[in-house]
XYZ file of C-alpha atoms in Angstrom:
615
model
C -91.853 69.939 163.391
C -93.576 69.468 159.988
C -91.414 72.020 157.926
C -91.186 72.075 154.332
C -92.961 69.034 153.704
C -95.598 69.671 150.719
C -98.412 68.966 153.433
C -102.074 69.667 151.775
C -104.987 70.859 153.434
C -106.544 72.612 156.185
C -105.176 72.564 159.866
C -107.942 70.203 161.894
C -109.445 71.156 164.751
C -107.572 68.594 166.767
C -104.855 69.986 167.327
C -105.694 71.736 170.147
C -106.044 68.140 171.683
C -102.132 67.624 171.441
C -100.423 67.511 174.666
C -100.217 70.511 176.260
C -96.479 69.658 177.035
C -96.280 70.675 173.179
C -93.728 73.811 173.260
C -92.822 73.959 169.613
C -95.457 73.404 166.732
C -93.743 74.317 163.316
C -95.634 74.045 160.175
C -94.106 76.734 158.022
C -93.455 76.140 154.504
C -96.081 73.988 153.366
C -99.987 74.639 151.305
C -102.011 74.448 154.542
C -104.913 76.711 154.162
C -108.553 77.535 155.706
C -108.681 79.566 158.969
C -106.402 78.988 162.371
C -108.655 76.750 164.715
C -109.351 78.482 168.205
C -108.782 75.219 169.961
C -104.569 76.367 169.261
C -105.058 77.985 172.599
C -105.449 74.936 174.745
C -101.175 74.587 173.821
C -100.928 77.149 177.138
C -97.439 75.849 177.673
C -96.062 76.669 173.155
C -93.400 78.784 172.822
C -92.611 78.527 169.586
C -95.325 78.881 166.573
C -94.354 78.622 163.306
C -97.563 79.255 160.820
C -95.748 80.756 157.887
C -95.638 80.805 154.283
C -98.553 78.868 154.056
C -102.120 79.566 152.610
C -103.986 80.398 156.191
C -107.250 82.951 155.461
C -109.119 84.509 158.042
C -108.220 86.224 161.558
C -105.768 85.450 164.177
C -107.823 83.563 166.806
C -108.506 86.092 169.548
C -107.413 83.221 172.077
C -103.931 83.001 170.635
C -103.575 85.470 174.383
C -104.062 82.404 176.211
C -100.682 81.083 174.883
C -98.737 83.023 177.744
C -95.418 81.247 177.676
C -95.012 81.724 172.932
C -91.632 83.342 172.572
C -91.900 82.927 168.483
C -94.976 83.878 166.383
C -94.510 83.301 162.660
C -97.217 83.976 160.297
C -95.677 85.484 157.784
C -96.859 84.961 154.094
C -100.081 83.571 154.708
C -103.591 85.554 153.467
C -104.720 86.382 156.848
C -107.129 89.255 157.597
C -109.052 91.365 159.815
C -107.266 93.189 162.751
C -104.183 91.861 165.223
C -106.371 90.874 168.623
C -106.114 92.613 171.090
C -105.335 89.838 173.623
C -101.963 89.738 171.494
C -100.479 91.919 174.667
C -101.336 88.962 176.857
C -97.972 87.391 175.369
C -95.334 89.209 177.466
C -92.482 86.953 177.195
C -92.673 87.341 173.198
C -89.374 88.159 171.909
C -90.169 87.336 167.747
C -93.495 88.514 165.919
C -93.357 88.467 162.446
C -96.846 89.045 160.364
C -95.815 90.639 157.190
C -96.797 90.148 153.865
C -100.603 89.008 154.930
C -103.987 91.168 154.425
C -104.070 92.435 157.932
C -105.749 96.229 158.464
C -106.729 98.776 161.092
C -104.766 99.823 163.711
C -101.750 98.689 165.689
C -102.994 97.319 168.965
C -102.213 99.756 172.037
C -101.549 96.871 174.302
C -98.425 95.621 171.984
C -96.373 97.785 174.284
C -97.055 95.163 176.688
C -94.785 92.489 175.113
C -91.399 94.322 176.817
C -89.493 91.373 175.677
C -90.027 91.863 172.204
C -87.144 91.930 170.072
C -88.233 91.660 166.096
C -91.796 93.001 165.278
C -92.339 93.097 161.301
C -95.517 94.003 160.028
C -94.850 95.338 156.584
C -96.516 94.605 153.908
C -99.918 94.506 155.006
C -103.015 97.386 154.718
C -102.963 98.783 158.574
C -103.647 102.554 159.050
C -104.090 104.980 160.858
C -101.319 106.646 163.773
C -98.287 104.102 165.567
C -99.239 103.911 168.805
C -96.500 105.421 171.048
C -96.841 102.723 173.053
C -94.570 101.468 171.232
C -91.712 103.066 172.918
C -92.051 100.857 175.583
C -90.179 98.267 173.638
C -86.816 99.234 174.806
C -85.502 95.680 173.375
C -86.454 96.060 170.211
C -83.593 95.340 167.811
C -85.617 95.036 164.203
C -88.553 97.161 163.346
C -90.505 96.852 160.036
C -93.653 98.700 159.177
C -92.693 99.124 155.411
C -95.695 99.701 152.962
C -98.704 99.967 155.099
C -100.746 103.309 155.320
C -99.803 104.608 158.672
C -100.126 108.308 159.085
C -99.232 111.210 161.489
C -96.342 111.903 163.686
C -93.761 109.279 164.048
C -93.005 107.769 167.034
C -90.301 105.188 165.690
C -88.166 104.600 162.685
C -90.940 103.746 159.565
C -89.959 104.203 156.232
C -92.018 104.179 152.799
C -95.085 106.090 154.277
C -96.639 109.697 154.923
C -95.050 110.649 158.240
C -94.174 114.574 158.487
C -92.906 116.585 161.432
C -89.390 115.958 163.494
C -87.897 112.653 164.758
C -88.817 112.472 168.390
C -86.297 112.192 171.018
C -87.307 109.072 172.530
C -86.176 107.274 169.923
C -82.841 107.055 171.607
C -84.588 104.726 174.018
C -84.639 101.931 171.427
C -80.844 101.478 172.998
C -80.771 97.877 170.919
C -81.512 99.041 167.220
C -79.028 98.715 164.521
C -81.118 99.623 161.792
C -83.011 102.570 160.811
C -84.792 103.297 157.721
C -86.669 106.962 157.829
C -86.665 107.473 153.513
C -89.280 108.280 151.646
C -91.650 110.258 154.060
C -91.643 113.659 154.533
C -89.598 114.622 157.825
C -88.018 117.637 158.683
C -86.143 119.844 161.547
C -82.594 118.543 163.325
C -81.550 114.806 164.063
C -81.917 114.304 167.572
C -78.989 113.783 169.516
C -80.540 111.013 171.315
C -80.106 109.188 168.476
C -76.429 109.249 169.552
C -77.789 106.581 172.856
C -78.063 103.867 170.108
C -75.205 102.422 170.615
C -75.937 99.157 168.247
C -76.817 101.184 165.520
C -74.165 100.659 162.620
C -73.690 103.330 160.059
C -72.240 102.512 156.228
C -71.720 104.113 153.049
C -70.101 107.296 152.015
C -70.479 110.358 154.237
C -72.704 112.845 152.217
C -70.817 115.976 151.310
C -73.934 118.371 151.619
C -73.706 117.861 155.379
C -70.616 119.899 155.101
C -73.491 122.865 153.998
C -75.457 122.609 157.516
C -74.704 124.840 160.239
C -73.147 122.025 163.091
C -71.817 122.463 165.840
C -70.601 118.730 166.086
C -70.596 116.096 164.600
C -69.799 112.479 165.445
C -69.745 109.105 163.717
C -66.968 107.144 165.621
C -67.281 103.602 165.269
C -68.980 102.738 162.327
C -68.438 101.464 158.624
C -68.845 104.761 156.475
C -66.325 104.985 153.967
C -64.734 107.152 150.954
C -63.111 110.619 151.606
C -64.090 112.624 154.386
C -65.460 116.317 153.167
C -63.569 119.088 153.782
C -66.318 122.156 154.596
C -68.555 123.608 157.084
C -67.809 121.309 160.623
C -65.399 118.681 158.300
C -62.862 121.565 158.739
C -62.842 121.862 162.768
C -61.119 118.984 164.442
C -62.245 119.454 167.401
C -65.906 119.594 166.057
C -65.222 116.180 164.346
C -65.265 112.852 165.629
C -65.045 110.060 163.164
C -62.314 107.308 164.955
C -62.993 104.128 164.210
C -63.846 103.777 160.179
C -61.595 101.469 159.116
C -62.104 103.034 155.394
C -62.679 106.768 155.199
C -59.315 108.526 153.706
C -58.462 112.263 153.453
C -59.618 115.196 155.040
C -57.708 117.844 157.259
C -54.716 116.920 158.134
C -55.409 117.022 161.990
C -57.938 114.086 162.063
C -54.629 111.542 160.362
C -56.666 109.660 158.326
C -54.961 107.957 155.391
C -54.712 109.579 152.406
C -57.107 108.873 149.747
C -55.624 107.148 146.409
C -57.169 106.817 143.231
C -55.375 103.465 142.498
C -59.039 101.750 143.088
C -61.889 103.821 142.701
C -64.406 101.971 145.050
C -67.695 103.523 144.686
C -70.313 101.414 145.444
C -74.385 101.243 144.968
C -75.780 99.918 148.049
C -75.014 100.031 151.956
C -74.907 96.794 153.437
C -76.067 98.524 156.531
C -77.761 102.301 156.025
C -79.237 104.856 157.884
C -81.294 106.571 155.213
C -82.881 109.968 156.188
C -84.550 112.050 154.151
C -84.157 115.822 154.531
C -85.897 118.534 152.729
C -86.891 115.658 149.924
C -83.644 114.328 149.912
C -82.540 110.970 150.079
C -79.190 110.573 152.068
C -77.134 107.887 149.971
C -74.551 106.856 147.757
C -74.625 107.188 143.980
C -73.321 104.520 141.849
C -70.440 105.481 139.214
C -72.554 106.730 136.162
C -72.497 103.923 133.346
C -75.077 102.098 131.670
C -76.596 99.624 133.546
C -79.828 97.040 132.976
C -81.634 95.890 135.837
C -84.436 93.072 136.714
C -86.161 95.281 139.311
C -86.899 97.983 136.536
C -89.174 98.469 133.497
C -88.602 97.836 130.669
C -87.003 94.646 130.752
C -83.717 93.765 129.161
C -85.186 90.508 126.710
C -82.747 88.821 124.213
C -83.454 86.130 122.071
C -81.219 82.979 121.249
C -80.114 84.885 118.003
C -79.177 87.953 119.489
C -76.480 85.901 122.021
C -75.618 83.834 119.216
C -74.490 87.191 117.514
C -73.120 88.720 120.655
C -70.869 86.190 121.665
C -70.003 85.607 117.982
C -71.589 82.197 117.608
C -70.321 81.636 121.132
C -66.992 81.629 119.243
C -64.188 79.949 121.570
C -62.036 83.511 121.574
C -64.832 84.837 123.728
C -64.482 81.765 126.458
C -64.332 83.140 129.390
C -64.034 79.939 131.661
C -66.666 77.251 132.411
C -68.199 75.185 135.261
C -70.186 72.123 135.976
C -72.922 73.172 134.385
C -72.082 75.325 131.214
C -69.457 77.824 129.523
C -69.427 81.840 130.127
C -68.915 83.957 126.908
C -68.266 87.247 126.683
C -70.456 89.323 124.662
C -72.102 92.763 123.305
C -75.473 93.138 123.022
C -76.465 95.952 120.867
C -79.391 97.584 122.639
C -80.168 100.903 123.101
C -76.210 100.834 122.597
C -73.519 98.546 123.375
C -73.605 96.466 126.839
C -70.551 94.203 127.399
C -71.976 90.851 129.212
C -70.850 87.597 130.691
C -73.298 84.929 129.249
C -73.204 81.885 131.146
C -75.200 79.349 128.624
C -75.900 75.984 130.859
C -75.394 72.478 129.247
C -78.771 71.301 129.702
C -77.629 67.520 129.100
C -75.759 67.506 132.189
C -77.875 66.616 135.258
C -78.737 69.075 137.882
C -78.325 71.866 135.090
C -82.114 73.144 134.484
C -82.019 72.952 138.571
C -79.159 74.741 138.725
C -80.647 77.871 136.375
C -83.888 77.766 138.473
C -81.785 77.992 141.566
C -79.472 80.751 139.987
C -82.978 82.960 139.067
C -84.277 82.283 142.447
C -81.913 83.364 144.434
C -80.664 86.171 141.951
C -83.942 88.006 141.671
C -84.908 89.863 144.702
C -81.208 90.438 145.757
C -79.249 93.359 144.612
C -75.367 94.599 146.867
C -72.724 96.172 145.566
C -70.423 92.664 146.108
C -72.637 90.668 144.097
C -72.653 89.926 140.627
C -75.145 91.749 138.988
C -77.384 89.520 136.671
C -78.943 91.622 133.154
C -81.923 89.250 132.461
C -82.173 85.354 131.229
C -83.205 83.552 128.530
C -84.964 80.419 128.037
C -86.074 79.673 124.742
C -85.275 77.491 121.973
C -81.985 77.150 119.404
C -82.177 77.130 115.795
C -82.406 73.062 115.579
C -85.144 72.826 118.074
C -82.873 72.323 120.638
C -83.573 73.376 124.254
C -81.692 76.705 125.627
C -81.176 78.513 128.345
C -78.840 81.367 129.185
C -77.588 83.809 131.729
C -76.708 87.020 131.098
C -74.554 89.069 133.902
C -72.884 92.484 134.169
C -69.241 91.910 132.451
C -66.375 92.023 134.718
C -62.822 92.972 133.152
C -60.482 91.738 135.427
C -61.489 88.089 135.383
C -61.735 86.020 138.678
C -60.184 85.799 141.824
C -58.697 82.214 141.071
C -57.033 83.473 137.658
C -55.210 86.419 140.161
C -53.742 83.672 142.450
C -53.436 80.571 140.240
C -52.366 82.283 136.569
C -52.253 80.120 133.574
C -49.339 81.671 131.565
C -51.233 81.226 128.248
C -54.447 82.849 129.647
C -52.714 86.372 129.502
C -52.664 86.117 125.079
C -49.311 88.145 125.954
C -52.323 91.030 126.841
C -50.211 92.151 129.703
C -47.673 90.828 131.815
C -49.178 89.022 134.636
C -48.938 91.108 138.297
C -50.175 89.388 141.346
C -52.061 90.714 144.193
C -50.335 93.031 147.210
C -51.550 92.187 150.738
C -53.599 95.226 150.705
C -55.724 94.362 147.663
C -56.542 90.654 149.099
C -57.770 92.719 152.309
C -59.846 94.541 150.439
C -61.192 91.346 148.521
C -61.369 89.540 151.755
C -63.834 92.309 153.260
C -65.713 92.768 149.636
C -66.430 88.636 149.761
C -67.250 88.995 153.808
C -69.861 91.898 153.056
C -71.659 89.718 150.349
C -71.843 87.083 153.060
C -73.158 89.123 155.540
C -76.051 90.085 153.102
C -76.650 87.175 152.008
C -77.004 85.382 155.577
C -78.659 88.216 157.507
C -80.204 91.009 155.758
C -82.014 89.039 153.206
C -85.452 88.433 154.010
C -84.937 84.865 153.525
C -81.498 84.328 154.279
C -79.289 82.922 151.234
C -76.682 79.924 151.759
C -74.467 80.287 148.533
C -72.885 76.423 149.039
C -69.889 77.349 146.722
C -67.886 79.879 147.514
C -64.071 79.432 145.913
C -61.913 82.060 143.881
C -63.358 80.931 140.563
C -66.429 82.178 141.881
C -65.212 85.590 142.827
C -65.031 88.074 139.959
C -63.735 91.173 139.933
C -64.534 94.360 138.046
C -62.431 97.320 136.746
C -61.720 98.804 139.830
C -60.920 95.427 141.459
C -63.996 95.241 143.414
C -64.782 91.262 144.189
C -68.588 90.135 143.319
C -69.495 86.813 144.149
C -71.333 85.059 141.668
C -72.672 81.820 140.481
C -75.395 80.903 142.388
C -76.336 77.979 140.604
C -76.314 75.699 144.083
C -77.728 78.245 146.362
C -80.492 77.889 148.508
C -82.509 79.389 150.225
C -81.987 78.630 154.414
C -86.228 78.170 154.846
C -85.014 75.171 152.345
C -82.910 73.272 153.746
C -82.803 71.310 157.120
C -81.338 73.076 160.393
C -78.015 73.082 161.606
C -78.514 70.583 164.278
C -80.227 68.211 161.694
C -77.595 68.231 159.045
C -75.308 66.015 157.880
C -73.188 64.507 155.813
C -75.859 63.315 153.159
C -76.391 67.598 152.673
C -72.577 68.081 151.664
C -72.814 70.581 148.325
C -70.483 72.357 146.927
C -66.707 71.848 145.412
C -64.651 69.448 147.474
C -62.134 71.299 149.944
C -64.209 74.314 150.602
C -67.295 72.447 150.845
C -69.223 71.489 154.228
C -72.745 70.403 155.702
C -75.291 72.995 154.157
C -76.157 75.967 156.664
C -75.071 79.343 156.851
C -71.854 78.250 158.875
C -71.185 76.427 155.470
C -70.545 79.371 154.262
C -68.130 80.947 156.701
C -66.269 77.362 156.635
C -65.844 77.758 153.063
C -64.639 81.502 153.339
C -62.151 81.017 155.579
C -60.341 78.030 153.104
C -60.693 81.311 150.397
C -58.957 83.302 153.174
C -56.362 81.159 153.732
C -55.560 79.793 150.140
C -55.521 83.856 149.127
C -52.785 84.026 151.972
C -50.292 81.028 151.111
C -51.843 80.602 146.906
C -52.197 76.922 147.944
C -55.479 75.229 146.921
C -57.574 72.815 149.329
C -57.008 70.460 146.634
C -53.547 70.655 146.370
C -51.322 67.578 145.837
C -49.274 68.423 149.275
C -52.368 67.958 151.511
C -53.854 64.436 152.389
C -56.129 62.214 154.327
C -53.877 63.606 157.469
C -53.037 67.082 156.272
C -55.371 69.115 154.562
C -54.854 73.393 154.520
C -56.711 74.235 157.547
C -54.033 72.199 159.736
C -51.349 73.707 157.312
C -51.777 76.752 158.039
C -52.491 75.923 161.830
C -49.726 74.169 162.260
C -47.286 77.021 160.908
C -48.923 79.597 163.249
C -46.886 82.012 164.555
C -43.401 81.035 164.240
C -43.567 79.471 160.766
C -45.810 81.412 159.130
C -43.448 82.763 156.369
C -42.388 79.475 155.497
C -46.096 78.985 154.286
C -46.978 82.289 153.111
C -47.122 83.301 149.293
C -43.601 84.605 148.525
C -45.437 87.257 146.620
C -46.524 89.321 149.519
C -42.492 89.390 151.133
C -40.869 91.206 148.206
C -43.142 94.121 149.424
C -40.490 96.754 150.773
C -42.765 97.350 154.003
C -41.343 97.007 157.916
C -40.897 92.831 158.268
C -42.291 92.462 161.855
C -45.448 94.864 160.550
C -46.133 92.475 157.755
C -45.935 89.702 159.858
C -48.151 90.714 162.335
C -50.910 91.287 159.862
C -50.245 88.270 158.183
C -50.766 86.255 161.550
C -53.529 87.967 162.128
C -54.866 86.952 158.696
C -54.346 83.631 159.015
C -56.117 83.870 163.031
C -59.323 85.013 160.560
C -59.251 82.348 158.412
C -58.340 79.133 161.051
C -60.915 80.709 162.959
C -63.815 80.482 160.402
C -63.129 76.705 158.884
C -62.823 75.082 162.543
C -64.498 71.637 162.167
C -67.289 72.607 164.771
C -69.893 74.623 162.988
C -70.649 76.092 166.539
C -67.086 77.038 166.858
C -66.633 78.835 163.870
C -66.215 83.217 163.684
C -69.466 84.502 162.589
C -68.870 86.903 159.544
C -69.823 89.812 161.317
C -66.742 89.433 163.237
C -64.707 88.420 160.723
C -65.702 91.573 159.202
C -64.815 93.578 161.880
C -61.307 92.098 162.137
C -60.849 92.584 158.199
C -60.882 96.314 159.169
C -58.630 95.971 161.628
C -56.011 93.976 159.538
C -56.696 97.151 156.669
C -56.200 100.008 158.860
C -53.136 98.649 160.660
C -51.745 97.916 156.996
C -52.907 101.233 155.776
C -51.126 103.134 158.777
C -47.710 101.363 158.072
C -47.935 102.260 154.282
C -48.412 105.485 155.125
């Protein structure tokens, strides 16, 4: 295992003389170039190859088929060419094959449909053409399927998005029983959905339900057990209960009275931009989705290109006057500020102190990881600047989407003299930490599996979470974030990899990140910080709260949430189950811990049981 290591150079011929009790050869992440030697098939007995994002040119050796045990093939990001061999269905027992972003062309190999084990296939981002084979319905396992931006053309046989396939989804596609995602925009289908589709029983729905469906003529409809949200419409088959089936979406409110969903309030708006997980379908040229609220907005991904100058957040934050502080961290002060473009944009400028160490690494780290990511829990970032001051001084500066109602941490730990006498200061109900709870969880989820390269944040904590006008939570400040490609496994870590602030910190993996997550879920229960004064070298607020569970529970809980005039045994029954969430996710054992999917899924719970006794 040779990860990440800087190595140089082209891969020598030798190593096909390794030992042939060699199952694992990983090699990913360095600037190894020049072809792949053929002699890699004399490792008969590898099962994991790890090639990728490296500088490899030329074809996949045509022997790589005599490598019948390889359960991994990673190649991705490399300059590789030519055609995918054909002996590549010699590798039955493959469960991963990922070749995107290379140079690759021509057609899909028939015999692919060979490898039944097959789980992940991604081959986007490469020049192949030509039809999918339909062979590729034989991959009844397969739970990811990318063959983004190629040229493929004709019928399709799978889910493809981003190319030119016409005519109706088939029906097999309900025999991909383990998909969860399915991305059909962008081409140019048409006729019904098949109900097949329905057989998918992984596959995970999100978003708002459109309200032109209410125009088609069906007979039924059902989405039961997914994560759409928003207000159910109320024409065409939204009208006929019996028609209807959406049980189990923990946030969709109104429609007819039969179906008992909660009713919808307009307390907090929460229309969102993206779907964390979306099944986009395009119908007559339109793209099924979710608009965002109409305001103006500036983004990276898009022409032209927000760019400000030194002087024009000098004059925006009024000479980064101490009345527009907005709070600070380890590595530089946030201002608030308008920048008068194209009319006025109210921003967050986080300017970094570039004479504290780790700062310029921190703002590389922070435009990294910020770049290619865009969800509706995330702080949005407007554009940077790096540039100079007017002494000659080094500066750098980013500038992010303003959020009005501060951070989480000034919501649960208020400084009486922060409120300027603006307003009088009103803490959070149960309900509204819920819903920040499952806004922080989503961002997590993102960030550690639907990335491309999954994103450890490394500081999660309430100063961190900020929260717009509708008191939607965004997690920002990603000045120690890394990427996971970076950083050593989970099995390999330890203590020396600790980053982060102390009590929510822990050894750097994606578990990391769920350890810190559920201290935020448990300090936004009791309003007791890790750090605080009552918790020692033998107490800290994990065991707290553990320790209190069930029985004493509202001795530790914050006093806020019990002046709520909701049913006692109710409240407490949430709260426990809270609490269950949080202990669960900061266990000591990394292996132990709740993955966030889960703790997702129990978020909803908590809501709808909350929402049910409100109501």
């Amino acid at each position: 295992m040779l990860e990440n290591g800087q190595f140089r150079g082209v891969l020598p011929d030798f190593v096909g003389n390794l030992s042939i009790s060699v199952d694992t050869l990983a090699l990913g992440g360095n600037q190894l170039y020049g072809s792949i030697p053929s002699t890699i098939g004399n490792l008969v007995n590898m099962e994991v190859l790890g090639l990728h994002y490296n500088l490899f040119t030329g074809p996949i050796p045509g022997n790589i088929g005599y490598l019948h045990k390889l359960l991994v093939f990673y190649f991705l990001n490399n300059n590789i060419s030519g055609q995918i061999p054909d002996s590549i269905g010699n590798l039955s027992l493959l469960i991963k094959l990922h070749l995107q972003k290379n140079r690759l062309e021509g057609a899909i190999p028939l015999n692919l449909g060979n490898c039944r084990f097959l789980r992940e296939l991604s081959l986007r981002n490469n020049t192949f053409t030509g039809a999918i084979p339909t062979e590729l319905g034989n991959l009844f396992r397969l739970e990811k399927l990318s063959l983004t931006f190629n040229g493929f053309e004709g019928k399709i046989p799978t889910s493809l998005s981003h190319n030119k396939f016409s005519g109706e989804i088939p029906k097999s596609i309900g025999n991909l029983s383990m998909m969860n995602k399915l991305y059909l925009e962008k081409n140019r289908l048409e006729g019904a959905i098949p109900s097949s589709l329905g057989d998918c029983q992984n596959l995970n729905l999100s978003g708002q339900i459109p309200s032109f469906l209410g125009t088609f003529s069906l007979k039924s409809l059902n989405l039961s057990f997914n994560n759409v949200e928003g207000e159910l419409p109320m024409r065409g088959v939204f009208t006929n209960a019996s028609a209807i089936s959406v049980a189990g979406n923990y946030r969709l409110c109104g429609g007819i009275s039969e179906l008992r969903l909660p009713r919808c309030t307009t307390k907090k708006s929460r229309n969102r931009k993206f779907l964390s997980r979306t099944l986009g379908i395009t119908v007559a040229s339109i793209l099924v989705g979710k608009k965002r609220k109409t305001k103006p907005t500036v983004s990276l991904l898009k022409d032209p290109f927000l760019k400000v100058s030194y002087g024009e957040l000098l004059k925006a934050t009024e000479g980064f006057s101490s009345t527009n502080l907005l709070g600070f961290g380890s590595f530089g002060r946030v201002y608030k500020g308008v920048i008068e473009q194209n009319g006025e944009l109210v921003v967050a400028v986080k300017v970094l102190d570039l004479q504290t160490r780790g700062a310029t690494k921190s703002f590389m780290a922070e435009c990294e990881a910020l770049r290619n990511i865009r969800h509706r829990n995330l702080v949005s970032i407007i554009t940077s600047c790096s540039s100079m001051d007017f002494q000659g001084n080094e500066f750098k500066a980013l500038v992010y989407e303003f959020m009005p109602n501060g951070s989480l941490d000034n919501w649960l730990h208020p400084i009486p003299e922060a409120n300027n006498g603006e307003r009088e200061f009103v803490g959070l109900d149960l309900l509204q930490r819920v819903d920040i709870a499952i806004d922080v969880a989503c961002a997590l989820d993102y960030l550690h599996h639907q990335c491309e390269m999954p994103i450890i944040h490394r500081d999660l904590k309430p100063s961190n979470i900020l929260l717009d006008g509708d008191m939607v939570a965004h997690v920002g400040d990603f000045g120690l974030a890394r990427f996971r490609a970076e950083l050593t496994t989970p099995s390999t870590s330890s203590s020396s990899t600790i980053k982060g602030t102390i009590g929510y910190a822990a050894p750097v993996s994606t578990s990391a990140d769920v350890y810190s997550y559920g201290i935020l879920l448990l300090e936004m229960i009791t309003r007791k910080r890790p750090t605080d004064k009552l918790f020692g070298a033998d107490l800290n607020l994990h065991n707290f709260a553990s320790i209190a569970l069930p029985q004493r529970v509202m001795e530790i809980v914050d006093p806020m949430l019990l002046t709520e005039d909701t049913d006692g045994s109710k409240i407490m029954e949430n709260l426990i189950s809270l609490f269950k969430i949080g202990l669960a996710c900061s266990t000591e054992s990394p292996k132990d811990r709740m993955d966030i999917n889960t703790a997702l899924h129990e978020l909803h719970l908590v809501k709808n049981n909350i929402l049910k006794v409100s109501s």
